[in-house]
Amino acid sequence: MIVVTGATGTVGSKVVVGLRERGEAVRALLRAGSSGPAEWDDAVERVAADFSDPDSLDAALAGADVVYLLVAVHPQMAAHERNVIDAAVRTGRRPRIVLHAAAGVEHRPEGVRFVGAHVSGLDHLRDSGLPWTVVAPNGFYQNFLGAAESVRTGTLAVPGGEGAVSYVDARDVAAAAVEVLATEGHEGAVYTLTGPAALPLDAVAEQFAAVAGRPVAYTAIAPATALAGMLDAGWDRWRAEGMIELYGLYAAGHAAEVSSDVEKLTGRPARSFTEFAAEHAAVFGG
Ligand SMILES: NC(=O)c1ccc[n+]([C@@H]2O[C@H](COP(=O)([O-])OP(=O)(O)OC[C@H]3O[C@@H](n4cnc5c(N)ncnc54)[C@H](OP(=O)(O)O)[C@@H]3O)[C@@H](O)[C@H]2O)c1
């Protein structure tokens, strides 16, 4: 039995589908009141649980052989990872944990709270004595869907400086995770999941211009301006500050490593940003 947490999200929902396509027995952890995406088949076992509620996690993990541990970005995300790991230990079955972290986690970058939470989760996992594997994706192509409205008006305005980032398609992240979950031989591995190239943001804007058929300009805005904009737009401060930290990592060129782990795991090359932009041309103004 493979238990998938974060199962209704961008990556987790696709992991559930991919595991079912391989005939795996899957239990999806859902929050109370959710029944999961329509594309899941009836054989997906649904269980209500919350990362902040250890009793619910005990019930959700009972009988697990493998656990996909994906927590949402949240001020308590480090505690949420610890709670799932502790519940896995309490099962007494030593389930294999596949921790969905973030690229660079093994370098323990400081001052980037989202990655720092995964560093602390990985430390806890190592200390737990459970068998573990890490999948560590870089920023998803799909994050740019949130900037589509601005792209349609001809501007990509973010505080990413000039740094290149080896963004990855969330579908490739899910496919790689499915392989790690469904097959043996991954203990102690940290798989860095990236696209096939590192792109600076002016190259990203060029790709949007190509599919939109009109100019799209990248404007590197100052971090303080970006933070004020996010707060004005209603973001909570913890998350907005975390995004600024992440953009700082990107701007410094610390997210540019290109890895071949997607292809190693899935047997096919990682999707390019060009493919992603073309598939979503209408969204970006084409
Ligand atoms: N986005 C990126 O570019 C990127 C890059 C690298 C790594 N990451 C990492 O990827 C993870 C996010 O993945 P994602 O984008 O697929 O997530 P997502 O779409 O935000 O989905 C989060 C999932 O967690 C569930 N969830 C939220 N709070 C919960 C709680 N208290 N108890 C139980 N379930 C809860 C959500 O359920 P509901 O549907 O009920 O809300 C949903 O299924 C984060 O750990 C992040 O650090 C992201």
Short mmCIF file of C-alpha atoms and ligand atoms in Angstrom, two decimals:
data_model
loop_
_atom_site.label_atom_id
_atom_site.label_comp_id
_atom_site.label_asym_id
_atom_site.label_seq_id
_atom_site.Cartn_x
_atom_site.Cartn_y
_atom_site.Cartn_z
CA MET A 1 0.00 0.00 0.00
CA ILE A 2 1.37 3.38 -1.06
CA VAL A 3 0.04 6.35 0.92
CA VAL A 4 0.13 9.68 -0.92
CA THR A 5 0.00 12.91 1.09
CA GLY A 6 -0.58 16.30 -0.54
CA ALA A 7 -2.69 14.16 -2.83
CA THR A 8 -5.06 16.83 -4.17
CA GLY A 9 -2.29 19.28 -5.13
CA THR A 10 -0.33 20.06 -8.29
CA VAL A 11 2.06 17.11 -7.98
CA GLY A 12 0.23 14.74 -5.64
CA SER A 13 -2.90 14.49 -7.78
CA LYS A 14 -0.76 13.34 -10.72
CA VAL A 15 1.19 10.93 -8.53
CA VAL A 16 -2.06 9.21 -7.55
CA VAL A 17 -3.08 8.85 -11.22
CA GLY A 18 0.38 7.60 -12.23
CA LEU A 19 0.46 4.97 -9.47
CA ARG A 20 -3.02 3.72 -10.36
CA GLU A 21 -1.99 3.44 -14.03
CA ARG A 22 0.69 1.04 -12.83
CA GLY A 23 -1.86 -0.93 -10.86
CA GLU A 24 -0.53 0.06 -7.45
CA ALA A 25 -2.74 0.04 -4.35
CA VAL A 26 -3.02 3.71 -3.38
CA ARG A 27 -4.40 5.46 -0.34
CA ALA A 28 -4.80 9.24 -0.77
CA LEU A 29 -4.68 11.46 2.28
CA LEU A 30 -7.35 14.15 1.90
CA ARG A 31 -8.58 16.89 4.13
CA ALA A 32 -12.04 16.39 5.64
CA GLY A 33 -14.76 17.27 3.16
CA SER A 34 -12.66 16.60 0.05
CA SER A 35 -13.24 13.62 -2.22
CA GLY A 36 -10.30 14.21 -4.54
CA PRO A 37 -10.08 15.07 -8.24
CA ALA A 38 -12.63 13.58 -10.66
CA GLU A 39 -9.91 11.75 -12.67
CA TRP A 40 -9.12 9.36 -9.81
CA ASP A 41 -10.65 5.92 -10.15
CA ASP A 42 -12.80 4.30 -7.48
CA ALA A 43 -9.97 2.02 -6.39
CA VAL A 44 -8.14 4.97 -4.81
CA GLU A 45 -8.73 4.61 -1.09
CA ARG A 46 -9.56 8.01 0.38
CA VAL A 47 -8.80 8.83 4.00
CA ALA A 48 -9.38 12.13 5.79
CA ALA A 49 -6.42 13.42 7.80
CA ASP A 50 -4.61 16.63 8.64
CA PHE A 51 -0.85 17.19 8.96
CA SER A 52 -1.45 18.95 12.27
CA ASP A 53 -3.47 16.08 13.78
CA PRO A 54 -1.28 13.09 14.80
CA ASP A 55 -4.26 10.80 15.52
CA SER A 56 -5.60 11.30 12.02
CA LEU A 57 -2.12 10.58 10.62
CA ASP A 58 -1.93 7.32 12.59
CA ALA A 59 -5.16 6.17 10.94
CA ALA A 60 -4.04 7.37 7.49
CA LEU A 61 -0.69 5.57 7.63
CA ALA A 62 -1.85 2.27 9.16
CA GLY A 63 -0.63 -0.56 6.93
CA ALA A 64 1.53 1.70 4.72
CA ASP A 65 4.52 0.16 2.92
CA VAL A 66 5.58 3.37 1.20
CA VAL A 67 4.64 6.99 1.93
CA TYR A 68 4.88 9.96 -0.44
CA LEU A 69 5.47 12.83 1.96
CA LEU A 70 4.49 16.11 0.31
CA VAL A 71 3.45 18.99 2.55
CA ALA A 72 2.05 22.33 1.41
CA VAL A 73 3.97 25.59 1.80
CA HIS A 74 2.80 26.73 5.23
CA PRO A 75 4.36 28.33 8.34
CA GLN A 76 4.10 24.91 10.04
CA MET A 77 5.40 22.89 7.09
CA ALA A 78 8.48 21.63 8.96
CA ALA A 79 6.30 20.42 11.84
CA HIS A 80 3.92 18.84 9.32
CA GLU A 81 6.79 16.79 7.83
CA ARG A 82 7.89 15.73 11.30
CA ASN A 83 4.33 14.72 12.22
CA VAL A 84 4.02 12.42 9.22
CA ILE A 85 7.46 10.87 9.87
CA ASP A 86 6.58 10.28 13.53
CA ALA A 87 3.28 8.64 12.54
CA ALA A 88 5.16 6.43 10.08
CA VAL A 89 7.50 5.33 12.89
CA ARG A 90 4.49 4.56 15.11
CA THR A 91 3.10 2.12 12.51
CA GLY A 92 5.94 -0.23 13.52
CA ARG A 93 6.21 -1.39 9.88
CA ARG A 94 9.21 0.77 8.83
CA PRO A 95 7.50 2.15 5.71
CA ARG A 96 9.78 3.63 3.09
CA ILE A 97 9.40 7.43 3.02
CA VAL A 98 9.78 9.36 -0.23
CA LEU A 99 10.21 12.97 0.86
CA HIS A 100 9.15 15.58 -1.68
CA ALA A 101 11.54 18.43 -0.86
CA ALA A 102 13.11 21.12 -3.08
CA ALA A 103 16.21 21.32 -5.26
CA GLY A 104 19.34 22.16 -3.31
CA VAL A 105 18.03 20.69 -0.04
CA GLU A 106 21.23 18.66 0.38
CA HIS A 107 23.31 21.90 0.27
CA ARG A 108 21.37 23.21 3.30
CA PRO A 109 20.94 26.79 2.00
CA GLU A 110 20.36 29.30 4.75
CA GLY A 111 17.77 32.06 4.75
CA VAL A 112 15.28 30.37 2.39
CA ARG A 113 12.45 29.25 4.65
CA PHE A 114 10.71 26.92 2.20
CA VAL A 115 13.91 24.94 1.58
CA GLY A 116 14.92 25.23 5.26
CA ALA A 117 11.72 23.43 6.26
CA HIS A 118 12.68 20.50 4.01
CA VAL A 119 16.24 20.49 5.43
CA SER A 120 14.74 20.06 8.89
CA GLY A 121 12.33 17.39 7.61
CA LEU A 122 15.20 15.46 6.04
CA ASP A 123 17.23 15.67 9.27
CA HIS A 124 14.25 14.27 11.17
CA LEU A 125 13.82 11.52 8.58
CA ARG A 126 17.48 10.48 8.83
CA ASP A 127 17.16 10.40 12.63
CA SER A 128 13.97 8.30 12.42
CA GLY A 129 15.79 5.22 11.15
CA LEU A 130 13.17 4.74 8.42
CA PRO A 131 14.31 3.95 4.87
CA TRP A 132 14.13 7.15 2.83
CA THR A 133 14.55 8.74 -0.59
CA VAL A 134 14.30 12.42 -1.53
CA VAL A 135 12.83 13.87 -4.70
CA ALA A 136 14.01 17.45 -4.93
CA PRO A 137 12.40 19.46 -7.74
CA ASN A 138 13.35 22.93 -8.87
CA GLY A 139 10.66 25.60 -9.46
CA PHE A 140 7.73 24.30 -11.52
CA TYR A 141 6.91 25.64 -15.00
CA GLN A 142 3.33 25.67 -13.76
CA ASN A 143 4.16 28.53 -11.34
CA PHE A 144 4.20 30.83 -14.38
CA LEU A 145 0.48 30.18 -14.90
CA GLY A 146 0.01 32.58 -11.96
CA ALA A 147 1.74 35.31 -14.00
CA ALA A 148 -0.35 34.70 -17.14
CA GLU A 149 -2.52 37.78 -16.74
CA SER A 150 0.55 40.02 -16.63
CA VAL A 151 2.22 38.13 -19.50
CA ARG A 152 -0.88 38.73 -21.63
CA THR A 153 -0.33 42.47 -21.15
CA GLY A 154 3.28 42.11 -22.33
CA THR A 155 5.15 42.09 -19.01
CA LEU A 156 6.82 39.47 -16.84
CA ALA A 157 7.65 41.45 -13.71
CA VAL A 158 9.30 39.47 -10.90
CA PRO A 159 12.24 40.01 -8.53
CA GLY A 160 14.36 37.24 -10.07
CA GLY A 161 17.37 39.32 -11.15
CA GLU A 162 19.49 37.85 -13.92
CA GLY A 163 19.91 34.34 -12.49
CA ALA A 164 19.09 31.29 -14.59
CA VAL A 165 16.85 28.58 -13.10
CA SER A 166 16.47 24.99 -14.29
CA TYR A 167 12.66 25.00 -13.90
CA VAL A 168 10.88 21.67 -14.32
CA ASP A 169 7.43 20.54 -15.43
CA ALA A 170 5.33 19.36 -12.45
CA ARG A 171 4.15 16.43 -14.62
CA ASP A 172 7.75 15.21 -14.87
CA VAL A 173 8.16 15.60 -11.12
CA ALA A 174 5.10 13.40 -10.61
CA ALA A 175 6.30 10.81 -13.14
CA ALA A 176 9.72 10.61 -11.47
CA ALA A 177 8.09 10.30 -8.05
CA VAL A 178 5.86 7.46 -9.29
CA GLU A 179 8.95 5.53 -10.41
CA VAL A 180 10.62 6.01 -7.02
CA LEU A 181 7.46 5.01 -5.16
CA ALA A 182 6.67 1.94 -7.26
CA THR A 183 10.17 0.42 -7.55
CA GLU A 184 12.89 -0.61 -5.14
CA GLY A 185 16.54 0.41 -4.96
CA HIS A 186 16.28 4.11 -4.14
CA GLU A 187 17.29 4.10 -0.48
CA GLY A 188 19.36 7.11 0.56
CA ALA A 189 19.17 8.72 -2.91
CA VAL A 190 18.48 12.42 -3.42
CA TYR A 191 17.05 12.92 -6.92
CA THR A 192 17.28 16.48 -8.21
CA LEU A 193 14.45 17.06 -10.66
CA THR A 194 15.00 19.80 -13.22
CA GLY A 195 14.13 20.63 -16.78
CA PRO A 196 16.67 20.19 -19.58
CA ALA A 197 18.07 23.75 -19.38
CA ALA A 198 18.60 26.65 -17.00
CA LEU A 199 16.73 29.74 -18.21
CA PRO A 200 17.17 33.36 -17.16
CA LEU A 201 13.88 35.25 -16.96
CA ASP A 202 14.49 37.24 -20.13
CA ALA A 203 14.67 33.90 -21.99
CA VAL A 204 11.40 32.86 -20.31
CA ALA A 205 9.80 36.13 -21.50
CA GLU A 206 11.10 35.46 -25.03
CA GLN A 207 9.40 32.06 -25.03
CA PHE A 208 6.12 33.66 -23.97
CA ALA A 209 6.53 36.28 -26.71
CA ALA A 210 7.04 33.50 -29.25
CA VAL A 211 3.80 31.72 -28.32
CA ALA A 212 1.82 34.94 -27.81
CA GLY A 213 2.96 36.37 -31.13
CA ARG A 214 3.70 39.75 -29.55
CA PRO A 215 6.45 41.25 -27.37
CA VAL A 216 6.74 40.19 -23.73
CA ALA A 217 9.40 42.00 -21.68
CA TYR A 218 10.99 40.79 -18.47
CA THR A 219 11.24 43.51 -15.83
CA ALA A 220 13.43 42.72 -12.83
CA ILE A 221 11.63 44.45 -9.98
CA ALA A 222 13.23 45.23 -6.62
CA PRO A 223 12.51 42.72 -3.85
CA ALA A 224 10.95 45.40 -1.62
CA THR A 225 8.59 46.46 -4.43
CA ALA A 226 7.64 42.84 -5.09
CA LEU A 227 7.01 42.20 -1.38
CA ALA A 228 4.78 45.29 -1.11
CA GLY A 229 2.85 44.11 -4.19
CA MET A 230 2.28 40.63 -2.76
CA LEU A 231 1.12 42.02 0.60
CA ASP A 232 -1.23 44.45 -1.20
CA ALA A 233 -2.60 41.51 -3.15
CA GLY A 234 -3.49 39.77 0.12
CA TRP A 235 -0.61 37.29 0.47
CA ASP A 236 0.19 36.37 4.05
CA ARG A 237 3.52 37.87 5.14
CA TRP A 238 5.24 34.53 5.89
CA ARG A 239 4.64 33.22 2.40
CA ALA A 240 5.40 36.54 0.67
CA GLU A 241 8.72 36.89 2.50
CA GLY A 242 9.50 33.28 1.64
CA MET A 243 8.95 34.02 -2.06
CA ILE A 244 11.36 36.95 -1.85
CA GLU A 245 13.97 34.68 -0.25
CA LEU A 246 13.47 32.14 -3.02
CA TYR A 247 13.81 34.79 -5.73
CA GLY A 248 17.05 35.87 -4.01
CA LEU A 249 18.36 32.31 -4.37
CA TYR A 250 17.34 32.34 -8.04
CA ALA A 251 18.87 35.78 -8.67
CA ALA A 252 22.17 34.61 -7.15
CA GLY A 253 22.31 31.79 -9.69
CA HIS A 254 22.00 29.08 -7.03
CA ALA A 255 19.14 27.24 -8.78
CA ALA A 256 20.78 26.74 -12.16
CA GLU A 257 22.07 23.17 -11.80
CA VAL A 258 20.69 20.94 -14.55
CA SER A 259 20.20 17.30 -13.59
CA SER A 260 19.40 14.27 -15.72
CA ASP A 261 17.49 12.53 -12.91
CA VAL A 262 14.07 12.97 -14.58
CA GLU A 263 15.29 11.06 -17.62
CA LYS A 264 17.13 8.48 -15.49
CA LEU A 265 13.96 7.73 -13.56
CA THR A 266 11.29 8.02 -16.24
CA GLY A 267 13.26 6.83 -19.28
CA ARG A 268 12.38 9.93 -21.31
CA PRO A 269 13.80 13.46 -21.47
CA ALA A 270 12.36 16.13 -19.21
CA ARG A 271 9.86 18.40 -20.99
CA SER A 272 11.36 21.68 -22.19
CA PHE A 273 9.99 25.09 -21.29
CA THR A 274 9.30 25.59 -25.00
CA GLU A 275 6.93 22.60 -24.95
CA PHE A 276 5.19 23.90 -21.82
CA ALA A 277 4.76 27.43 -23.24
CA ALA A 278 3.42 26.07 -26.54
CA GLU A 279 0.91 23.80 -24.78
CA HIS A 280 -0.35 26.79 -22.77
CA ALA A 281 -0.15 29.33 -25.60
CA ALA A 282 -3.78 30.38 -25.20
CA VAL A 283 -3.30 31.07 -21.48
CA PHE A 284 -0.29 33.27 -22.23
CA GLY A 285 -2.08 35.28 -24.90
CA GLY A 286 -1.48 33.26 -28.06
N1 LIG B 1 5.97 25.11 -6.54
C1 LIG B 1 7.24 24.90 -6.79
O1 LIG B 1 7.82 25.46 -7.73
C2 LIG B 1 8.02 23.95 -5.92
C3 LIG B 1 9.33 23.64 -6.28
C4 LIG B 1 10.06 22.76 -5.47
C5 LIG B 1 9.47 22.20 -4.36
N2 LIG B 1 8.19 22.54 -4.04
C6 LIG B 1 7.59 21.93 -2.85
O2 LIG B 1 6.42 21.26 -3.28
C7 LIG B 1 5.47 21.26 -2.23
C8 LIG B 1 4.17 21.76 -2.77
O3 LIG B 1 3.75 20.88 -3.81
P1 LIG B 1 2.45 21.21 -4.67
O4 LIG B 1 2.66 22.50 -5.39
O5 LIG B 1 2.10 20.01 -5.44
O6 LIG B 1 1.39 21.44 -3.50
P2 LIG B 1 -0.03 22.13 -3.59
O7 LIG B 1 -0.56 22.10 -4.98
O8 LIG B 1 0.03 23.43 -2.87
O9 LIG B 1 -0.91 21.09 -2.74
C9 LIG B 1 -0.73 20.96 -1.35
C10 LIG B 1 -1.41 19.70 -0.89
O10 LIG B 1 -1.28 19.60 0.55
C11 LIG B 1 -2.59 19.46 1.11
N3 LIG B 1 -2.63 20.08 2.43
C12 LIG B 1 -2.47 21.38 2.72
N4 LIG B 1 -2.53 21.56 4.06
C13 LIG B 1 -2.78 20.35 4.60
C14 LIG B 1 -2.97 19.89 5.93
N5 LIG B 1 -2.93 20.73 6.98
N6 LIG B 1 -3.18 18.58 6.13
C15 LIG B 1 -3.24 17.71 5.08
N7 LIG B 1 -3.07 18.09 3.79
C16 LIG B 1 -2.84 19.39 3.56
C17 LIG B 1 -3.51 20.15 0.13
O11 LIG B 1 -4.82 19.75 0.36
P3 LIG B 1 -6.06 20.71 0.01
O12 LIG B 1 -6.34 20.47 -1.46
O13 LIG B 1 -7.14 20.24 0.90
O14 LIG B 1 -5.63 22.12 0.28
C18 LIG B 1 -2.92 19.66 -1.18
O15 LIG B 1 -3.30 18.32 -1.42
C19 LIG B 1 6.04 22.11 -1.11
O16 LIG B 1 6.58 21.25 -0.13
C20 LIG B 1 7.13 22.91 -1.80
O17 LIG B 1 8.17 23.28 -0.92
C21 LIG B 1 7.44 23.37 -4.80
#
